[in-house]
Short mmCIF file of N, CA and C in Angstrom, two decimals:
data_model
loop_
_atom_site.label_atom_id
_atom_site.label_comp_id
_atom_site.label_asym_id
_atom_site.label_seq_id
_atom_site.Cartn_x
_atom_site.Cartn_y
_atom_site.Cartn_z
N UNK A 1 -45.15 18.14 -17.71
CA UNK A 1 -44.24 17.32 -18.04
C UNK A 1 -43.22 16.83 -17.17
N UNK A 2 -43.14 15.42 -17.19
CA UNK A 2 -42.19 14.71 -16.13
C UNK A 2 -40.94 14.97 -16.50
N UNK A 3 -39.92 15.25 -15.62
CA UNK A 3 -38.58 15.24 -15.91
C UNK A 3 -37.91 14.51 -14.67
N UNK A 4 -36.76 13.88 -15.01
CA UNK A 4 -36.00 13.04 -14.10
C UNK A 4 -34.47 13.46 -14.32
N UNK A 5 -33.82 13.62 -13.14
CA UNK A 5 -32.54 14.23 -13.25
C UNK A 5 -31.68 13.17 -12.24
N UNK A 6 -30.80 12.39 -12.77
CA UNK A 6 -29.93 11.71 -12.09
C UNK A 6 -28.79 12.43 -11.55
N UNK A 7 -28.04 11.89 -10.37
CA UNK A 7 -26.86 12.58 -10.10
C UNK A 7 -26.29 11.44 -9.12
N UNK A 8 -24.98 11.64 -8.81
CA UNK A 8 -24.25 10.80 -7.81
C UNK A 8 -23.38 9.77 -8.43
N UNK A 9 -23.30 9.64 -9.63
CA UNK A 9 -22.41 8.63 -10.20
C UNK A 9 -20.87 9.04 -9.92
N UNK A 10 -20.00 8.09 -10.48
CA UNK A 10 -18.74 8.43 -10.32
C UNK A 10 -17.89 7.20 -10.25
N UNK A 11 -16.56 7.28 -9.95
CA UNK A 11 -15.82 6.09 -9.68
C UNK A 11 -15.77 5.42 -8.51
N UNK A 12 -15.49 4.28 -8.22
CA UNK A 12 -15.47 3.58 -6.88
C UNK A 12 -14.69 2.27 -6.96
N UNK A 13 -14.11 2.18 -5.92
CA UNK A 13 -13.31 0.78 -5.74
C UNK A 13 -14.21 -0.39 -5.49
N UNK A 14 -13.80 -1.36 -5.80
CA UNK A 14 -14.71 -2.77 -5.46
C UNK A 14 -14.93 -2.77 -3.95
N UNK A 15 -16.23 -3.16 -3.51
CA UNK A 15 -16.45 -2.97 -2.06
C UNK A 15 -17.05 -1.69 -1.58
N UNK A 16 -16.74 -0.63 -2.33
CA UNK A 16 -17.29 0.56 -1.96
C UNK A 16 -18.64 0.75 -2.02
N UNK A 17 -19.15 2.01 -1.72
CA UNK A 17 -20.62 2.36 -1.80
C UNK A 17 -20.84 3.70 -2.60
N UNK A 18 -21.82 3.72 -3.12
CA UNK A 18 -22.27 5.10 -4.06
C UNK A 18 -23.76 5.16 -3.62
N UNK A 19 -24.25 6.45 -3.67
CA UNK A 19 -25.60 6.64 -3.73
C UNK A 19 -26.04 7.65 -5.03
N UNK A 20 -27.02 7.09 -5.73
CA UNK A 20 -27.41 7.65 -6.77
C UNK A 20 -28.72 8.44 -6.31
N UNK A 21 -28.99 9.56 -6.99
CA UNK A 21 -30.29 10.22 -6.76
C UNK A 21 -31.06 10.57 -8.04
N UNK A 22 -32.37 10.54 -7.97
CA UNK A 22 -33.12 10.79 -9.10
C UNK A 22 -34.19 11.95 -8.68
N UNK A 23 -33.98 13.14 -9.01
CA UNK A 23 -34.92 14.15 -8.78
C UNK A 23 -36.03 14.15 -9.73
N UNK A 24 -37.32 14.08 -9.09
CA UNK A 24 -38.36 14.03 -9.98
C UNK A 24 -39.14 15.24 -9.91
N UNK A 25 -39.76 15.77 -11.08
CA UNK A 25 -40.68 16.79 -11.27
C UNK A 25 -41.65 16.54 -12.20
N UNK A 26 -42.94 17.18 -11.92
CA UNK A 26 -43.96 17.12 -13.04
C UNK A 26 -45.08 16.20 -12.69
N UNK A 27 -45.03 15.37 -11.59
CA UNK A 27 -46.15 14.48 -11.31
C UNK A 27 -46.96 15.46 -10.27
N UNK A 28 -48.36 15.27 -10.43
CA UNK A 28 -49.26 15.97 -9.66
C UNK A 28 -49.64 15.30 -8.35
N UNK A 29 -49.31 13.89 -8.25
CA UNK A 29 -49.53 13.28 -7.10
C UNK A 29 -48.37 12.27 -7.02
N UNK A 30 -48.34 11.59 -5.69
CA UNK A 30 -47.28 10.55 -5.49
C UNK A 30 -47.54 9.26 -5.92
N UNK A 31 -48.61 9.08 -6.83
CA UNK A 31 -49.00 7.69 -7.27
C UNK A 31 -48.16 7.34 -8.63
N UNK A 32 -46.99 7.12 -8.42
CA UNK A 32 -46.15 6.66 -9.63
C UNK A 32 -44.92 5.81 -9.08
N UNK A 33 -44.37 5.23 -10.13
CA UNK A 33 -43.16 4.28 -9.75
C UNK A 33 -42.00 4.80 -10.30
N UNK A 34 -40.93 4.48 -9.80
CA UNK A 34 -39.54 4.91 -10.33
C UNK A 34 -38.75 3.57 -10.40
N UNK A 35 -38.40 3.12 -11.59
CA UNK A 35 -37.51 2.09 -11.74
C UNK A 35 -36.14 2.59 -11.95
N UNK A 36 -35.15 1.71 -11.58
CA UNK A 36 -33.62 1.96 -11.81
C UNK A 36 -33.26 1.02 -12.87
N UNK A 37 -32.61 1.42 -13.88
CA UNK A 37 -32.11 0.53 -14.86
C UNK A 37 -30.62 0.82 -15.12
N UNK A 38 -29.86 -0.06 -15.72
CA UNK A 38 -28.46 0.24 -16.07
C UNK A 38 -28.08 -0.36 -17.36
N UNK A 39 -27.11 0.23 -17.90
CA UNK A 39 -26.72 -0.30 -19.18
C UNK A 39 -25.09 -0.39 -19.20
N UNK A 40 -24.53 -1.55 -19.30
CA UNK A 40 -23.17 -1.76 -19.32
C UNK A 40 -22.61 -1.69 -20.68
N UNK A 41 -21.47 -1.34 -21.06
CA UNK A 41 -20.87 -1.43 -22.39
C UNK A 41 -21.14 -2.80 -23.15
N UNK A 42 -21.67 -2.57 -24.25
CA UNK A 42 -22.08 -3.84 -25.09
C UNK A 42 -22.95 -4.80 -24.61
N UNK A 43 -23.98 -4.19 -23.76
CA UNK A 43 -25.00 -5.04 -23.13
C UNK A 43 -26.41 -4.18 -23.39
N UNK A 44 -27.32 -5.04 -23.08
CA UNK A 44 -28.60 -4.55 -23.22
C UNK A 44 -29.04 -3.74 -21.84
N UNK A 45 -30.03 -2.90 -21.93
CA UNK A 45 -30.43 -2.23 -20.63
C UNK A 45 -30.98 -3.41 -19.55
N UNK A 46 -30.71 -3.26 -18.46
CA UNK A 46 -31.00 -4.22 -17.44
C UNK A 46 -31.85 -3.46 -16.43
N UNK A 47 -33.06 -4.00 -16.02
CA UNK A 47 -33.77 -3.49 -14.82
C UNK A 47 -33.22 -4.02 -13.65
N UNK A 48 -32.94 -3.11 -12.50
CA UNK A 48 -32.42 -3.55 -11.30
C UNK A 48 -33.44 -3.54 -10.08
N UNK A 49 -34.23 -2.45 -10.17
CA UNK A 49 -35.06 -2.27 -8.96
C UNK A 49 -36.05 -1.26 -9.27
N UNK A 50 -37.13 -1.23 -8.38
CA UNK A 50 -38.10 -0.13 -8.62
C UNK A 50 -38.80 0.12 -7.29
N UNK A 51 -39.53 1.30 -7.11
CA UNK A 51 -40.25 1.58 -5.89
C UNK A 51 -41.66 2.34 -6.36
N UNK A 52 -42.54 1.87 -5.42
CA UNK A 52 -43.81 2.70 -5.54
C UNK A 52 -43.64 3.94 -4.63
N UNK A 53 -43.52 5.01 -5.15
CA UNK A 53 -43.54 6.19 -4.39
C UNK A 53 -44.48 6.54 -3.30
N UNK A 54 -45.79 6.31 -3.70
CA UNK A 54 -46.78 6.50 -2.76
C UNK A 54 -46.67 5.66 -1.36
N UNK A 55 -46.28 4.43 -1.47
CA UNK A 55 -46.14 3.61 -0.30
C UNK A 55 -44.83 3.05 0.19
N UNK A 56 -43.83 3.35 -0.95
CA UNK A 56 -42.46 2.89 -0.58
C UNK A 56 -42.11 1.40 -0.76
N UNK A 57 -43.20 0.65 -1.33
CA UNK A 57 -42.77 -0.67 -1.51
C UNK A 57 -41.82 -0.77 -2.79
N UNK A 58 -40.87 -1.69 -2.59
CA UNK A 58 -39.80 -1.90 -3.48
C UNK A 58 -39.68 -3.33 -4.07
N UNK A 59 -38.90 -3.56 -5.07
CA UNK A 59 -38.81 -4.75 -5.66
C UNK A 59 -37.33 -4.72 -6.35
N UNK A 60 -36.66 -5.86 -6.25
CA UNK A 60 -35.13 -5.86 -6.73
C UNK A 60 -35.08 -7.08 -7.44
N UNK A 61 -34.24 -7.04 -8.54
CA UNK A 61 -33.75 -8.14 -9.25
C UNK A 61 -32.59 -8.76 -8.59
N UNK A 62 -32.52 -10.10 -8.82
CA UNK A 62 -31.66 -10.94 -8.05
C UNK A 62 -30.16 -10.52 -8.19
N UNK A 63 -29.84 -9.95 -9.26
CA UNK A 63 -28.36 -9.43 -9.52
C UNK A 63 -27.90 -8.32 -8.41
N UNK A 64 -29.06 -7.59 -7.80
CA UNK A 64 -28.57 -6.52 -6.85
C UNK A 64 -29.23 -6.59 -5.57
N UNK A 65 -30.07 -7.63 -5.42
CA UNK A 65 -30.81 -7.88 -4.08
C UNK A 65 -29.81 -8.09 -2.96
N UNK A 66 -30.02 -7.31 -1.85
CA UNK A 66 -29.14 -7.47 -0.67
C UNK A 66 -27.89 -6.42 -0.88
N UNK A 67 -27.64 -5.94 -1.89
CA UNK A 67 -26.60 -5.01 -2.05
C UNK A 67 -27.09 -3.57 -2.46
N UNK A 68 -28.04 -3.40 -3.13
CA UNK A 68 -28.74 -2.21 -3.36
C UNK A 68 -30.01 -2.06 -2.75
N UNK A 69 -30.14 -0.69 -2.40
CA UNK A 69 -31.48 -0.19 -1.68
C UNK A 69 -32.05 0.86 -2.23
N UNK A 70 -33.44 0.92 -2.70
CA UNK A 70 -34.05 1.97 -3.19
C UNK A 70 -34.96 2.65 -2.16
N UNK A 71 -34.99 4.00 -1.98
CA UNK A 71 -35.74 4.55 -1.02
C UNK A 71 -36.19 6.06 -1.63
N UNK A 72 -36.96 6.70 -1.02
CA UNK A 72 -37.58 7.89 -1.45
C UNK A 72 -37.93 8.96 -0.43
N UNK A 73 -37.57 10.19 -0.77
CA UNK A 73 -38.01 11.18 0.10
C UNK A 73 -39.09 12.12 -0.54
N UNK A 74 -40.24 11.94 -0.19
CA UNK A 74 -41.39 12.61 -0.73
C UNK A 74 -41.33 13.94 -0.83
N UNK A 75 -40.95 14.50 0.27
CA UNK A 75 -40.84 15.96 0.32
C UNK A 75 -39.74 16.51 -0.54
N UNK A 76 -38.73 15.94 -0.82
CA UNK A 76 -37.72 16.40 -1.82
C UNK A 76 -37.93 15.89 -3.11
N UNK A 77 -39.08 15.12 -3.38
CA UNK A 77 -39.26 14.42 -4.70
C UNK A 77 -38.19 13.95 -5.21
N UNK A 78 -37.47 13.05 -4.43
CA UNK A 78 -36.25 12.33 -4.87
C UNK A 78 -36.23 10.95 -4.57
N UNK A 79 -35.78 9.99 -5.33
CA UNK A 79 -35.52 8.65 -5.23
C UNK A 79 -34.20 8.35 -5.13
N UNK A 80 -33.76 7.47 -4.29
CA UNK A 80 -32.31 7.12 -4.14
C UNK A 80 -32.05 5.60 -4.43
N UNK A 81 -30.94 5.45 -5.07
CA UNK A 81 -30.42 4.02 -5.17
C UNK A 81 -29.13 3.93 -4.32
N UNK A 82 -29.20 3.41 -3.22
CA UNK A 82 -27.87 3.12 -2.48
C UNK A 82 -27.22 1.77 -3.03
N UNK A 83 -26.11 2.01 -3.29
CA UNK A 83 -25.30 0.82 -3.81
C UNK A 83 -24.23 0.34 -2.97
N UNK A 84 -24.14 -0.67 -2.45
CA UNK A 84 -23.06 -1.26 -1.36
C UNK A 84 -22.40 -2.41 -2.02
N UNK A 85 -21.15 -2.59 -1.51
CA UNK A 85 -20.41 -3.74 -2.06
C UNK A 85 -20.28 -3.71 -3.54
N UNK A 86 -19.90 -2.56 -4.08
CA UNK A 86 -19.83 -2.66 -5.49
C UNK A 86 -18.73 -3.45 -6.00
N UNK A 87 -19.24 -4.06 -7.28
CA UNK A 87 -18.35 -5.05 -7.83
C UNK A 87 -18.09 -4.37 -9.38
N UNK A 88 -16.99 -4.69 -9.94
CA UNK A 88 -16.68 -4.34 -11.31
C UNK A 88 -17.84 -4.55 -12.37
N UNK A 89 -18.48 -5.60 -12.11
CA UNK A 89 -19.64 -5.93 -13.12
C UNK A 89 -20.87 -4.77 -12.87
N UNK A 90 -20.83 -4.07 -11.89
CA UNK A 90 -21.94 -3.05 -11.62
C UNK A 90 -21.47 -1.78 -12.58
N UNK A 91 -20.26 -1.79 -13.16
CA UNK A 91 -20.01 -0.66 -14.04
C UNK A 91 -21.10 -0.40 -15.22
N UNK A 92 -21.51 0.60 -15.26
CA UNK A 92 -22.67 0.87 -16.15
C UNK A 92 -23.14 2.46 -16.09
N UNK A 93 -23.97 2.82 -17.13
CA UNK A 93 -24.66 4.08 -17.12
C UNK A 93 -26.03 3.67 -16.55
N UNK A 94 -26.32 4.33 -15.20
CA UNK A 94 -27.54 4.16 -14.47
C UNK A 94 -28.64 5.17 -14.75
N UNK A 95 -30.01 4.70 -15.12
CA UNK A 95 -30.84 5.63 -15.44
C UNK A 95 -32.05 5.31 -14.42
N UNK A 96 -32.83 6.33 -14.10
CA UNK A 96 -34.12 6.25 -13.35
C UNK A 96 -35.11 6.49 -14.38
N UNK A 97 -36.29 5.93 -14.16
CA UNK A 97 -37.43 5.93 -15.12
C UNK A 97 -38.64 6.08 -14.31
N UNK A 98 -39.69 6.79 -14.95
CA UNK A 98 -41.05 6.88 -14.23
C UNK A 98 -42.19 6.57 -15.06
N UNK A 99 -43.29 6.08 -14.30
CA UNK A 99 -44.48 6.02 -14.89
C UNK A 99 -45.65 6.30 -13.65
N UNK A 100 -46.75 6.67 -14.10
CA UNK A 100 -47.87 6.66 -13.09
C UNK A 100 -48.88 5.81 -13.72
N UNK A 101 -48.69 4.90 -14.51
CA UNK A 101 -49.63 3.81 -14.96
C UNK A 101 -49.32 2.56 -14.38
N UNK A 102 -49.86 2.33 -13.21
CA UNK A 102 -49.64 1.09 -12.50
C UNK A 102 -50.20 -0.09 -12.95
N UNK A 103 -50.48 -1.11 -12.27
CA UNK A 103 -51.02 -1.14 -10.71
C UNK A 103 -50.01 -1.22 -9.76
N UNK A 104 -48.77 -1.26 -9.92
CA UNK A 104 -47.65 -1.30 -9.16
C UNK A 104 -47.69 -2.52 -8.13
N UNK A 105 -48.21 -3.66 -8.69
CA UNK A 105 -48.19 -4.86 -7.89
C UNK A 105 -46.83 -5.43 -7.96
N UNK A 106 -46.53 -6.47 -7.19
CA UNK A 106 -45.25 -7.16 -7.30
C UNK A 106 -45.07 -7.69 -8.65
N UNK A 107 -46.05 -8.30 -9.25
CA UNK A 107 -46.10 -8.74 -10.56
C UNK A 107 -45.60 -7.76 -11.57
N UNK A 108 -46.41 -6.61 -11.36
CA UNK A 108 -46.01 -5.48 -12.29
C UNK A 108 -44.58 -5.02 -12.11
N UNK A 109 -44.07 -4.99 -10.92
CA UNK A 109 -42.58 -4.56 -10.59
C UNK A 109 -41.68 -5.59 -11.51
N UNK A 110 -41.99 -6.74 -11.37
CA UNK A 110 -41.10 -7.74 -11.97
C UNK A 110 -41.10 -7.57 -13.47
N UNK A 111 -42.34 -7.57 -14.05
CA UNK A 111 -42.57 -7.38 -15.44
C UNK A 111 -41.86 -6.01 -15.99
N UNK A 112 -42.06 -4.93 -15.21
CA UNK A 112 -41.50 -3.71 -15.58
C UNK A 112 -39.93 -3.67 -15.65
N UNK A 113 -39.38 -4.50 -15.05
CA UNK A 113 -37.91 -4.64 -14.69
C UNK A 113 -37.30 -5.51 -15.82
N UNK A 114 -38.18 -6.67 -16.29
CA UNK A 114 -37.64 -7.49 -17.10
C UNK A 114 -37.82 -7.35 -18.50
N UNK A 115 -38.71 -6.26 -18.75
CA UNK A 115 -39.13 -5.90 -20.24
C UNK A 115 -38.29 -4.71 -20.59
N UNK A 116 -37.15 -4.46 -20.18
CA UNK A 116 -36.17 -3.49 -20.54
C UNK A 116 -36.87 -2.05 -20.42
N UNK A 117 -37.74 -1.92 -19.47
CA UNK A 117 -38.20 -0.58 -19.28
C UNK A 117 -39.44 0.02 -20.08
N UNK A 118 -39.97 -0.89 -20.95
CA UNK A 118 -41.11 -0.42 -21.76
C UNK A 118 -42.26 0.07 -21.06
N UNK A 119 -42.29 -0.35 -19.80
CA UNK A 119 -43.61 0.27 -19.07
C UNK A 119 -43.26 1.49 -18.57
N UNK A 120 -42.07 2.18 -18.64
CA UNK A 120 -41.86 3.44 -18.08
C UNK A 120 -41.98 4.57 -19.19
N UNK A 121 -42.47 5.68 -18.96
CA UNK A 121 -42.79 6.75 -19.91
C UNK A 121 -41.70 7.94 -19.95
N UNK A 122 -41.05 8.12 -18.90
CA UNK A 122 -39.97 9.15 -18.68
C UNK A 122 -38.77 8.59 -18.27
N UNK A 123 -37.64 9.23 -18.74
CA UNK A 123 -36.36 8.68 -18.39
C UNK A 123 -35.51 9.91 -18.18
N UNK A 124 -34.52 9.72 -17.20
CA UNK A 124 -33.49 10.55 -16.93
C UNK A 124 -32.40 10.48 -17.95
N UNK A 125 -31.28 11.34 -17.86
CA UNK A 125 -30.22 11.31 -18.83
C UNK A 125 -29.19 10.15 -18.56
N UNK A 126 -29.22 9.69 -17.40
CA UNK A 126 -28.26 8.62 -16.97
C UNK A 126 -26.94 9.23 -16.24
N UNK A 127 -26.36 8.36 -15.52
CA UNK A 127 -25.26 8.73 -14.78
C UNK A 127 -24.20 7.55 -14.77
N UNK A 128 -23.07 7.85 -14.97
CA UNK A 128 -22.13 6.80 -15.12
C UNK A 128 -21.60 6.35 -13.72
N UNK A 129 -21.56 5.02 -13.62
CA UNK A 129 -20.78 4.33 -12.36
C UNK A 129 -19.71 3.45 -12.81
N UNK A 130 -18.64 3.71 -12.31
CA UNK A 130 -17.36 2.97 -12.83
C UNK A 130 -16.77 2.30 -11.62
N UNK A 131 -16.69 1.17 -11.57
CA UNK A 131 -16.10 0.26 -10.32
C UNK A 131 -14.81 -0.39 -10.83
N UNK A 132 -13.80 0.06 -10.25
CA UNK A 132 -12.50 -0.50 -10.65
C UNK A 132 -11.49 -0.24 -9.65
N UNK A 133 -10.34 -0.95 -9.45
CA UNK A 133 -9.39 -0.84 -8.54
C UNK A 133 -8.23 -0.14 -9.24
#
């Protein structure tokens, strides 16, 4: 059974940085993808980026490209979302999600993030990020 546990959320001032972690368990290989999503109050779930864990390829949506970075530590079975230059509009509950049903092409990445996460099978519980002065 795949389990995902997010951590690292909290409060931050505009312009600050936060790093979220997604601890992954239950996969028997590294051939899976982790997507990061967020849900702001009164908004729909939004895909922001994803990573192919086996080779580290990443994809980002325009709203966070250049500010957010996704990385992974295979030994620790953890995927990270480094968020820099935070803005009040980044306030949301952040979720990581996983699937091993690829093909994890760039097209797949984009589709998986723009279809509100329906491509992903397992989800973490979410962690709150609040950006305010």
